[in-house]
Coordinates of C-alpha atoms in Angstrom, one line a residue:
Chain G
M1 CA 6.4 -27.6 8.1
K2 CA 3.3 -26.6 6.7
V3 CA 1.9 -23.3 4.7
L4 CA -0.8 -21.5 5.6
V5 CA -2.3 -19.1 2.8
P6 CA -5.2 -17.3 4.2
V7 CA -6.7 -16.2 0.7
K8 CA -9.6 -13.9 0.3
R9 CA -12.2 -14.0 -2.4
V10 CA -13.0 -9.7 -3.7
V11 CA -14.5 -8.2 -7.6
D12 CA -12.2 -9.3 -9.8
Y13 CA -9.3 -6.8 -10.3
N14 CA -10.4 -5.7 -14.3
I15 CA -13.9 -4.4 -13.1
K16 CA -14.9 -1.0 -12.1
P17 CA -17.2 -1.3 -9.1
R18 CA -20.7 1.5 -8.6
V19 CA -21.3 2.7 -5.6
A20 CA -24.8 2.0 -4.8
A21 CA -27.0 5.0 -5.4
D22 CA -28.4 4.7 -1.3
G23 CA -24.2 5.5 -0.1
S24 CA -24.4 2.2 1.9
G25 CA -21.4 0.7 0.0
V26 CA -20.1 -0.6 -3.2
E27 CA -23.0 -2.9 -5.5
T28 CA -20.6 -6.6 -5.7
Q29 CA -23.9 -8.5 -6.3
G30 CA -23.7 -10.2 -9.9
L31 CA -20.1 -9.1 -10.4
K32 CA -17.4 -11.5 -11.4
M33 CA -15.8 -12.9 -8.0
S34 CA -12.1 -13.9 -8.1
M35 CA -8.7 -14.6 -5.5
N36 CA -7.2 -11.6 -4.3
P37 CA -4.2 -10.8 -6.9
F38 CA -2.2 -10.8 -3.9
D39 CA -3.4 -13.9 -2.7
E40 CA -2.9 -15.7 -6.1
V41 CA 1.0 -14.6 -5.4
A42 CA 1.3 -15.7 -1.7
L43 CA -0.1 -19.2 -2.6
E44 CA 1.8 -19.7 -5.5
E45 CA 4.5 -19.0 -3.2
A46 CA 3.7 -21.7 -1.1
V47 CA 3.4 -24.5 -3.5
R48 CA 7.0 -23.4 -5.1
L49 CA 8.0 -24.9 -1.7
R50 CA 6.4 -27.7 -1.3
E51 CA 7.2 -28.2 -4.8
N52 CA 11.4 -27.8 -3.8
G53 CA 11.0 -29.4 -0.7
G54 CA 10.8 -26.2 1.4
A55 CA 7.3 -27.3 2.3
A56 CA 5.8 -30.0 3.6
E57 CA 1.7 -29.1 2.8
V58 CA -0.4 -26.3 1.9
I59 CA -3.4 -25.6 3.2
V60 CA -5.4 -22.6 2.1
V61 CA -8.1 -20.9 4.2
A62 CA -10.9 -18.4 3.9
I63 CA -13.4 -16.1 5.4
G64 CA -16.7 -15.6 3.7
P65 CA -20.3 -16.8 3.1
K66 CA -21.0 -20.0 0.6
A67 CA -19.8 -18.6 -2.5
T68 CA -16.2 -18.9 -0.7
A69 CA -15.6 -22.4 -1.3
D70 CA -15.4 -21.7 -4.7
T71 CA -12.4 -19.7 -4.1
L72 CA -10.5 -22.2 -2.1
R73 CA -11.9 -24.9 -5.4
T74 CA -9.5 -22.0 -7.1
A75 CA -6.8 -22.5 -4.9
M76 CA -7.0 -25.8 -4.7
A77 CA -6.3 -26.4 -8.4
M78 CA -4.0 -24.3 -8.0
G79 CA -1.7 -26.4 -5.9
A80 CA -2.8 -26.2 -2.1
D81 CA -3.6 -30.0 -0.4
R82 CA -6.3 -29.1 1.7
A83 CA -8.2 -26.2 2.3
I84 CA -10.7 -24.2 5.4
H85 CA -13.8 -22.5 5.4
I86 CA -14.4 -20.2 7.7
L87 CA -18.0 -19.6 7.2
T88 CA -19.8 -15.9 7.8
D89 CA -23.5 -15.6 7.6
E90 CA -25.0 -15.4 4.1
A91 CA -27.4 -11.7 4.9
A92 CA -23.2 -10.3 6.0
G93 CA -22.3 -9.9 2.4
H94 CA -19.7 -11.1 0.2
D95 CA -17.1 -10.2 2.6
G96 CA -18.9 -11.2 6.0
G97 CA -18.7 -8.1 7.2
I98 CA -15.3 -9.3 8.9
E99 CA -12.8 -6.6 9.4
P100 CA -9.2 -7.4 8.7
L101 CA -8.6 -7.4 12.8
A102 CA -11.5 -9.5 13.0
M103 CA -9.5 -11.4 10.1
A104 CA -6.7 -11.8 12.0
H105 CA -7.9 -13.3 15.3
L106 CA -9.9 -15.5 13.2
L107 CA -7.4 -16.5 11.5
E108 CA -4.7 -16.5 15.1
E109 CA -7.4 -19.4 15.6
V110 CA -6.7 -21.8 12.4
V111 CA -3.0 -20.8 13.3
K112 CA -3.1 -21.7 16.7
K113 CA -5.2 -25.8 15.8
E114 CA -2.5 -26.2 12.5
Q115 CA 0.8 -25.4 13.5
P116 CA 1.7 -24.1 10.4
G117 CA 5.8 -22.6 9.9
L118 CA 4.9 -20.2 7.9
V119 CA 1.6 -18.6 6.8
S120 CA 1.9 -16.1 2.7
I121 CA -0.5 -13.9 3.0
G122 CA -1.2 -11.0 0.6
K123 CA 0.2 -7.4 0.9
Q124 CA -3.2 -6.3 0.7
A125 CA -6.9 -7.2 -0.6
I126 CA -7.9 -4.8 -3.9
D127 CA -11.1 -4.1 -2.1
D128 CA -10.9 -2.4 1.3
D129 CA -7.0 -1.6 -0.2
M130 CA -5.8 -1.6 3.9
S131 CA -2.6 -4.0 4.1
V132 CA -2.9 -4.4 7.7
T133 CA -4.0 -8.8 8.2
G134 CA -0.3 -10.1 7.6
Q135 CA 0.4 -7.6 10.2
I136 CA -1.9 -7.4 13.0
L137 CA -2.0 -11.8 12.8
A138 CA 1.6 -11.4 13.3
A139 CA 1.3 -8.6 16.1
R140 CA -0.8 -11.4 18.3
L141 CA 1.0 -14.1 17.4
G142 CA 3.8 -13.0 18.9
W143 CA 5.8 -13.8 15.9
P144 CA 8.1 -11.7 13.4
Q145 CA 7.0 -10.3 9.8
A146 CA 8.1 -10.0 6.8
T147 CA 5.8 -7.4 4.7
F148 CA 5.7 -6.2 1.1
A149 CA 8.0 -9.7 -0.1
S150 CA 9.5 -9.4 -3.5
K151 CA 11.3 -12.9 -2.8
L152 CA 11.7 -15.4 -0.2
E153 CA 14.3 -17.8 0.7
L154 CA 14.5 -19.9 3.2
L155 CA 17.6 -20.8 5.3
P156 CA 19.2 -23.4 7.3
E157 CA 17.8 -22.9 10.9
G158 CA 14.3 -22.4 10.5
R159 CA 15.3 -18.5 9.6
A160 CA 14.0 -17.0 5.9
R161 CA 15.8 -14.4 3.8
V162 CA 13.4 -11.6 2.8
T163 CA 13.7 -8.7 0.0
R164 CA 11.2 -5.9 0.8
E165 CA 9.8 -3.3 -1.4
I166 CA 10.4 -0.4 0.0
D167 CA 9.8 3.4 -0.5
G168 CA 13.3 4.3 -2.6
G169 CA 14.1 0.7 -3.4
V170 CA 14.7 -2.6 -1.7
E171 CA 15.6 -3.9 1.9
V172 CA 17.0 -7.2 2.5
V173 CA 16.2 -9.0 6.1
E174 CA 16.3 -12.5 7.8
V175 CA 13.5 -13.6 10.3
S176 CA 13.0 -16.4 12.4
L177 CA 10.6 -19.2 11.4
P178 CA 7.5 -19.4 12.1
A179 CA 6.9 -16.1 10.5
V180 CA 4.3 -13.9 8.6
I181 CA 5.1 -13.1 5.0
T182 CA 3.2 -10.6 2.7
A183 CA 3.4 -11.0 -0.9
D184 CA 3.8 -7.9 -3.1
L185 CA 3.5 -8.3 -7.2
R186 CA 6.8 -9.3 -7.5
L187 CA 7.7 -12.3 -5.6
N188 CA 6.2 -14.5 -8.8
D189 CA 4.1 -15.2 -11.3
P190 CA 1.4 -17.3 -10.3
R191 CA 0.3 -20.6 -12.6
F192 CA -2.7 -20.8 -14.3
A193 CA -5.3 -23.8 -13.2
T194 CA -5.1 -26.6 -15.7
L195 CA -8.1 -28.7 -16.5
P196 CA -7.0 -31.9 -14.8
N197 CA -5.8 -30.0 -11.8
I198 CA -9.4 -28.6 -11.4
M199 CA -10.4 -31.8 -11.6
K200 CA -8.7 -33.3 -9.0
A201 CA -9.6 -29.8 -6.8
R202 CA -12.8 -31.5 -6.6
K203 CA -11.4 -34.5 -4.5
K204 CA -9.3 -32.4 -2.1
P205 CA -11.2 -32.0 1.0
I206 CA -12.8 -28.3 2.1
E207 CA -13.7 -28.3 6.2
T208 CA -15.9 -26.2 7.3
I209 CA -15.9 -24.3 9.9
E210 CA -18.7 -22.1 11.1
A211 CA -17.0 -18.7 11.7
G212 CA -19.0 -18.1 15.3
S213 CA -17.6 -21.4 16.2
L214 CA -14.1 -20.4 16.7
G215 CA -14.7 -18.1 20.0
A216 CA -13.0 -14.9 18.2
D217 CA -13.9 -11.4 18.7
T218 CA -15.0 -10.2 15.6
K219 CA -17.4 -7.6 16.3
P220 CA -16.6 -5.0 13.4
R221 CA -14.7 -1.3 15.0
L222 CA -15.3 0.7 12.4
E223 CA -18.7 2.3 11.2
T224 CA -18.9 3.1 7.4
L225 CA -21.2 6.2 7.5
N226 CA -21.3 6.3 3.6
V227 CA -19.9 5.4 0.6
R228 CA -19.6 7.7 -2.6
E229 CA -18.0 8.3 -6.0
P230 CA -14.7 10.3 -5.5
A231 CA -15.3 13.9 -7.7
E232 CA -15.4 13.6 -11.5
R233 CA -12.9 15.3 -13.7
K234 CA -14.3 18.0 -15.7
P235 CA -13.4 16.6 -19.7
G236 CA -10.5 17.4 -20.6
I237 CA -9.8 18.6 -24.6
I238 CA -7.5 16.7 -27.4
V239 CA -5.0 18.9 -29.2
S240 CA -3.4 18.8 -32.3
S241 CA 0.3 19.9 -31.5
V242 CA 3.0 20.2 -29.1
E243 CA 2.9 23.7 -29.1
E244 CA -0.6 24.1 -28.7
L245 CA 0.0 21.9 -25.6
L246 CA 2.4 23.9 -24.2
D247 CA 0.1 27.2 -25.1
K248 CA -2.2 25.6 -22.6
L249 CA -0.6 24.1 -20.2
K250 CA 1.3 27.9 -19.9
N251 CA -2.0 29.5 -20.1
E252 CA -5.2 28.1 -19.4
A253 CA -3.5 25.4 -16.8
K254 CA -0.9 27.8 -15.7
V255 CA 1.4 24.5 -14.4
L256 CA 5.1 25.4 -16.4
Chain Y
M1 CA -6.9 15.2 22.1
S2 CA -3.3 13.9 22.1
V3 CA -1.6 12.4 19.1
L4 CA 1.7 10.5 18.7
L5 CA 3.0 10.6 15.5
M6 CA 5.4 8.8 13.8
L7 CA 8.3 9.8 11.3
E8 CA 11.6 8.6 9.9
S9 CA 14.3 9.9 8.7
E10 CA 16.0 9.4 5.1
A11 CA 19.7 10.4 4.2
G12 CA 19.7 11.7 7.7
K13 CA 17.2 14.1 7.6
L14 CA 13.0 14.2 8.2
R15 CA 11.4 12.6 5.2
K16 CA 9.3 14.8 3.1
S17 CA 6.0 13.0 4.0
A18 CA 6.5 14.1 7.8
R19 CA 5.3 17.9 6.7
A20 CA 1.8 16.6 5.5
A21 CA 1.7 13.3 8.0
L22 CA 2.2 16.9 10.7
A23 CA -0.5 18.5 9.0
A24 CA -3.3 15.5 9.5
A25 CA -1.9 15.6 13.5
R26 CA -3.0 19.0 13.5
R27 CA -6.2 19.1 12.4
L28 CA -6.2 15.8 14.7
A29 CA -5.3 17.8 18.0
G30 CA -7.6 20.7 17.2
K31 CA -6.6 23.0 19.3
A32 CA -2.9 24.8 20.3
E33 CA -2.7 23.3 23.4
H34 CA -3.4 19.7 22.8
K35 CA -0.4 18.2 22.3
I36 CA 1.6 16.2 19.4
D37 CA 4.5 14.5 20.4
V38 CA 6.5 12.6 17.9
L39 CA 8.8 9.3 17.3
L40 CA 11.2 9.4 15.3
F41 CA 12.9 6.3 13.7
S42 CA 16.6 7.6 12.4
G43 CA 18.4 4.6 11.6
S44 CA 18.2 4.4 8.5
G45 CA 21.0 4.7 6.0
G46 CA 24.3 5.4 8.3
H47 CA 23.3 8.7 9.1
D48 CA 23.3 9.5 13.3
G49 CA 20.4 11.0 12.9
Q50 CA 21.0 14.3 15.2
Q51 CA 19.6 16.5 12.3
A52 CA 16.7 15.3 11.7
A53 CA 16.1 14.7 15.5
E54 CA 16.7 18.9 15.4
E55 CA 14.4 18.8 13.1
A56 CA 11.5 17.5 14.3
S57 CA 11.7 19.0 17.4
R58 CA 11.6 22.5 15.3
L59 CA 8.5 21.7 13.8
P60 CA 5.5 23.9 14.2
G61 CA 3.0 22.6 17.7
V62 CA 5.8 19.6 18.4
G63 CA 5.5 18.4 22.7
K64 CA 8.3 16.3 22.5
V65 CA 10.3 14.4 20.3
L66 CA 11.2 10.8 21.6
H67 CA 14.3 9.8 19.1
A68 CA 14.7 6.0 18.2
P69 CA 18.1 6.2 16.3
T70 CA 17.4 2.9 15.3
H71 CA 16.4 0.8 11.9
P72 CA 12.7 0.7 12.7
L73 CA 12.3 -3.2 12.4
A74 CA 9.0 -3.9 13.1
E75 CA 9.3 -6.7 15.8
Q76 CA 11.2 -3.6 17.6
A77 CA 9.3 -0.4 16.9
A78 CA 5.4 -2.0 17.2
P79 CA 5.9 -3.0 20.9
F80 CA 7.2 0.8 21.6
L81 CA 4.8 2.3 19.8
A82 CA 1.8 0.2 21.3
Q83 CA 3.3 0.9 24.6
H84 CA 2.9 4.7 24.3
A85 CA -0.2 4.5 22.0
R86 CA -2.0 3.7 25.2
N87 CA -1.6 7.8 26.6
Y88 CA -2.9 9.5 22.9
T89 CA -6.0 9.3 21.7
H90 CA -4.4 8.9 18.2
V91 CA -1.4 7.0 16.6
V92 CA -0.6 8.5 13.3
A93 CA 2.2 7.9 10.3
P94 CA 2.4 8.8 6.6
A95 CA 1.3 6.2 4.8
S96 CA 4.6 5.1 3.8
A97 CA 6.5 1.2 3.4
T98 CA 7.6 1.7 7.0
G99 CA 4.2 3.5 8.7
K100 CA 2.5 0.4 6.5
D101 CA 4.4 -2.5 8.1
V102 CA 4.8 -0.8 11.7
L103 CA 1.6 0.8 12.6
P104 CA -0.8 -2.2 11.9
R105 CA 1.5 -4.4 14.3
A106 CA 0.9 -2.1 16.7
A107 CA -2.5 -1.6 16.3
G108 CA -2.5 -5.5 16.5
L109 CA -0.5 -5.4 19.9
V110 CA -2.9 -2.5 21.2
D111 CA -6.2 -5.1 19.2
V112 CA -7.7 -1.9 17.9
Q113 CA -8.8 -2.1 14.1
P114 CA -6.2 0.3 12.1
I115 CA -7.3 2.8 9.8
T116 CA -4.7 3.2 6.7
D117 CA -4.1 5.8 3.7
V118 CA -6.7 8.0 5.3
V119 CA -7.2 11.3 2.7
E120 CA -9.3 13.6 4.8
V121 CA -9.7 14.1 8.7
I122 CA -13.7 14.8 9.2
D123 CA -13.3 15.1 13.3
E124 CA -11.6 12.7 15.7
A125 CA -13.2 9.9 14.8
T126 CA -14.4 10.1 11.7
F127 CA -11.7 9.6 8.4
V128 CA -12.0 9.1 4.8
R129 CA -10.1 6.6 3.2
P130 CA -10.3 5.6 -0.7
I131 CA -11.0 1.8 -1.7
Y132 CA -11.3 -0.5 -4.6
A133 CA -8.4 1.1 -6.4
G134 CA -9.9 4.6 -5.5
N135 CA -13.0 4.0 -7.1
A136 CA -14.8 5.1 -3.8
L137 CA -14.6 6.8 -1.1
A138 CA -15.5 5.4 2.3
T139 CA -16.5 7.5 5.1
V140 CA -15.5 5.8 8.5
R141 CA -16.0 6.4 12.0
S142 CA -14.0 4.2 14.7
S143 CA -15.3 2.6 17.4
D144 CA -11.4 2.2 18.9
P145 CA -10.0 4.0 22.6
V146 CA -7.0 4.8 20.2
K147 CA -7.6 5.5 16.8
M148 CA -4.5 4.1 14.9
L149 CA -4.2 5.9 11.4
T150 CA -1.8 6.1 8.6
V151 CA -2.2 9.0 6.3
R152 CA -1.9 9.8 2.4
P153 CA 0.7 12.5 2.2
S154 CA -0.5 13.8 -1.0
S155 CA -3.6 14.3 0.2
F156 CA -2.5 16.7 2.8
E157 CA -0.9 20.3 2.6
A158 CA 2.2 20.5 4.4
A159 CA 2.2 22.4 7.7
E160 CA 4.6 25.0 7.4
G161 CA 6.7 27.2 9.6
E162 CA 8.8 25.8 12.8
S163 CA 8.7 27.3 16.5
E164 CA 10.9 29.3 18.1
T165 CA 11.6 27.2 20.4
P166 CA 12.6 23.4 19.9
A167 CA 10.6 20.8 21.4
P168 CA 12.8 18.7 23.8
V169 CA 14.2 15.6 22.4
E170 CA 14.5 12.2 24.0
T171 CA 16.4 9.8 23.2
V172 CA 15.0 6.6 23.6
Q173 CA 16.0 2.7 23.3
L174 CA 14.4 -0.3 21.6
S175 CA 13.9 -3.8 23.2
E176 CA 16.0 -6.7 21.2
T177 CA 14.7 -8.7 19.2
S178 CA 16.4 -12.0 17.9
Q179 CA 13.0 -12.7 15.8
A180 CA 14.2 -10.7 12.7
R181 CA 17.7 -9.0 11.8
F182 CA 18.4 -6.1 9.4
I183 CA 20.5 -7.0 6.4
K184 CA 20.8 -4.7 4.0
R185 CA 19.1 -1.3 1.7
D186 CA 19.4 -0.3 -1.3
L187 CA 18.0 2.4 -2.3
A188 CA 18.0 3.7 -6.2
S189 CA 20.1 7.1 -6.3
S190 CA 18.5 9.8 -7.9
E191 CA 19.4 13.6 -8.8
R192 CA 15.8 13.9 -9.6
P193 CA 12.9 15.3 -7.1
D194 CA 11.0 12.5 -5.0
L195 CA 8.0 11.1 -7.0
E196 CA 5.9 11.5 -4.2
S197 CA 6.9 14.8 -4.0
A198 CA 7.4 16.1 -7.1
R199 CA 5.6 18.8 -8.6
V200 CA 5.8 17.6 -12.0
V201 CA 5.6 14.0 -13.0
I202 CA 5.9 12.5 -16.5
S203 CA 5.2 8.7 -16.3
G204 CA 6.0 6.3 -19.4
G205 CA 4.4 3.2 -20.1
K206 CA 4.8 0.0 -22.4
G207 CA 4.5 2.5 -25.4
L208 CA 8.1 3.4 -24.9
K209 CA 8.5 0.1 -26.6
D210 CA 12.6 -0.9 -24.6
T211 CA 14.6 0.5 -21.7
D212 CA 16.9 2.4 -24.0
H213 CA 14.1 4.5 -25.4
F214 CA 12.0 4.8 -21.6
H215 CA 15.6 6.5 -20.3
K216 CA 16.5 8.8 -23.4
L217 CA 12.8 10.0 -24.5
L218 CA 11.7 10.8 -21.2
E219 CA 14.5 12.0 -19.2
P220 CA 15.4 15.2 -21.0
V221 CA 11.8 16.3 -21.0
A222 CA 11.9 15.8 -17.0
D223 CA 15.1 17.2 -16.9
K224 CA 13.4 20.4 -19.1
L225 CA 10.1 19.8 -16.2
G226 CA 12.0 19.4 -13.4
A227 CA 9.9 16.5 -13.1
A228 CA 10.4 13.1 -11.0
I229 CA 9.7 10.1 -13.6
G230 CA 7.4 7.5 -13.0
A231 CA 6.1 4.5 -14.7
S232 CA 3.0 1.5 -15.1
R233 CA 3.2 -1.5 -13.8
A234 CA 3.7 -2.8 -17.9
A235 CA 6.9 -0.8 -17.9
V236 CA 8.0 -2.2 -15.1
D237 CA 7.1 -5.3 -15.4
A238 CA 9.2 -5.5 -18.9
G239 CA 11.6 -4.0 -17.1
F240 CA 12.1 -0.5 -18.6
A241 CA 12.4 1.1 -14.9
P242 CA 12.8 -0.2 -11.7
N243 CA 9.7 -1.0 -8.9
E244 CA 10.2 2.1 -6.8
M245 CA 9.3 4.1 -9.8
Q246 CA 5.4 2.6 -10.5
V247 CA 2.8 4.7 -9.7
G248 CA -0.4 2.8 -9.2
Q249 CA -2.7 1.1 -6.7
T250 CA 0.5 -1.0 -5.9
G251 CA 3.1 1.3 -6.5
K252 CA 3.4 5.2 -5.5
I253 CA 0.3 7.8 -4.7
V254 CA 1.1 10.8 -6.5
A255 CA -0.4 14.1 -6.9
P256 CA 1.5 16.8 -8.7
E257 CA 0.8 20.2 -10.0
L258 CA 1.5 18.3 -13.7
Y259 CA 1.0 14.5 -14.3
V260 CA 2.2 13.5 -18.1
A261 CA 1.8 10.1 -19.1
V262 CA 3.4 8.9 -21.8
G263 CA 2.4 5.6 -23.5
L264 CA 0.5 4.2 -21.2
S265 CA -3.1 3.0 -21.3
G266 CA -4.4 3.8 -18.1
A267 CA -5.4 1.2 -16.6
I268 CA -8.1 1.3 -13.4
Q269 CA -4.7 0.7 -11.0
H270 CA -2.5 3.1 -12.8
L271 CA -5.7 5.7 -12.3
A272 CA -5.7 5.1 -8.3
G273 CA -2.7 6.4 -8.3
M274 CA -2.5 9.8 -10.5
K275 CA -5.7 10.7 -10.8
D276 CA -5.9 13.5 -8.4
S277 CA -3.0 15.0 -10.0
R278 CA -3.9 18.9 -11.0
V279 CA -3.5 18.9 -14.4
I280 CA -3.2 15.4 -16.4
V281 CA -1.6 15.1 -19.9
A282 CA -1.9 11.9 -22.0
I283 CA 0.2 11.2 -25.2
N284 CA -1.0 7.8 -26.8
L285 CA -1.6 6.9 -30.1
D286 CA -4.6 4.8 -29.4
P287 CA -7.6 7.6 -28.9
E288 CA -10.1 5.1 -27.2
A289 CA -6.7 4.5 -23.9
P290 CA -8.6 4.9 -20.8
I291 CA -6.0 7.8 -19.8
F292 CA -8.0 9.9 -21.9
R293 CA -11.0 10.1 -19.9
V294 CA -9.0 11.3 -16.3
A295 CA -6.9 13.9 -19.2
D296 CA -7.2 17.5 -19.4
Y297 CA -5.3 17.3 -22.1
G298 CA -4.7 14.9 -24.8
I299 CA -3.0 14.6 -28.2
V300 CA -3.4 11.5 -30.0
G301 CA -0.3 10.7 -31.7
D302 CA 3.5 8.9 -32.0
L303 CA 5.3 9.6 -29.0
F304 CA 8.7 9.1 -30.4
E305 CA 8.0 12.2 -32.3
I306 CA 6.5 14.2 -29.7
L307 CA 8.5 13.7 -27.3
P308 CA 11.5 15.3 -29.2
Q309 CA 9.1 18.2 -29.9
L310 CA 8.1 18.9 -26.8
Q311 CA 11.9 18.3 -25.5
E312 CA 12.8 20.9 -28.0
K313 CA 10.2 23.2 -27.5
L314 CA 10.2 23.8 -23.4

């Protein structure tokens, strides 16, 4: 079985991005970019499946401009066997202006071509925080889905047992394969790429496909009218004792 | 305007988030004569769902209730939702684990771009949603024929009231699927208020040192405050608290009247889950901790001394 892992290149999670002065979006120019943390987890799970014999090959796929190839190299240094780069227009920015629905349309074409037995994808990207691509892809393929996965076990007869993080606890479901799994942070601890593996990854192949050549509908459905900073909280005060804190909470903030 | 509102029950009753989602739906429906229909999934947890259906039928402004007394497996729920979506201008669900699982799949079937975690409804096609862990707010306009959205419950004032004549309830069956099977649910049982709707939340971080202290120090204070207990990701990862107590970008989003952050630094990902709280209190040994930048009141000091004092004086 092949496992397909879509990965996204996003602003590094430690960086607090700034909103552009004209309200057109978030400034990403010159910021450190990294693989979306949830996709690292999805990838780690796929690599473990290959290592324990559950999968034969791990293919990573990313959508974006030229620099997205860096993220694919990182993915291969972490253990992916090969990569597919769906190349978008440089002028459309770091995400190619591709919305999650359009991303799912593009991924659908890759799935049709590669015929994986499993798609392992992060539960959300930390830039748009949409948390929808895996579900839309599963819907379009007519495959089952197991979202927010914190544990994955392959069962005989082409099924998988997945523990899902839900509001009040966890839930266990069984899905037939092929399926789409979206990874929660709890699924595993992704490994670091070692220097020898980074060197080896340079020799692994990246297949580049122009986004436009896949024949997928990528027309945006949302227009961003503006992006603004959330309201700043007014500066608080430091109190010197528990008595003073309780007094402020009772008489000034009136929450007790 | 016509809205289909997807709701779910918990322990046989409508979930607390239902009335906040209804408030968002009412903003969309606009005039009172525009209808809001409810699709209710009540099959979780071995209750028959009659009470939840009854509650839903009395929600103000609801035209009818489609009651599916089944567990909302996305493979069954999404086709049903998608099939009905075409009769409405909007499909709305709370941004709960079920809403986030089912609604995007339904949107994929209808082929529309879902809009998730909406915090403000500007007009029928224009919505505000947080991006980059809440560090920016994007206003987006949808051109899709049906707008499919999840709404953040803590951002909408729960709709109040009951309608005098209950709306008709129609029981619906979902088509069978062999693709997915529900095995079991393990829910943490707690006497405490629900984290997402609590008026007061007290959260602990790595500063509590171990599981024992996490419980021994936070619980008595939470009891006195009538508070729900939350945790930072570091505290959850260290095993002090279960996952469902995590507050942050990847956990629960809360906006209580009072949020007390104890022994947690205030990483970007944690702030994403609590910075819309009305009053924030921080207790931390490190005066440079980022949590003090959002706190209304801060105490720089040792939580092992401060919490027992707080417990005593409350």
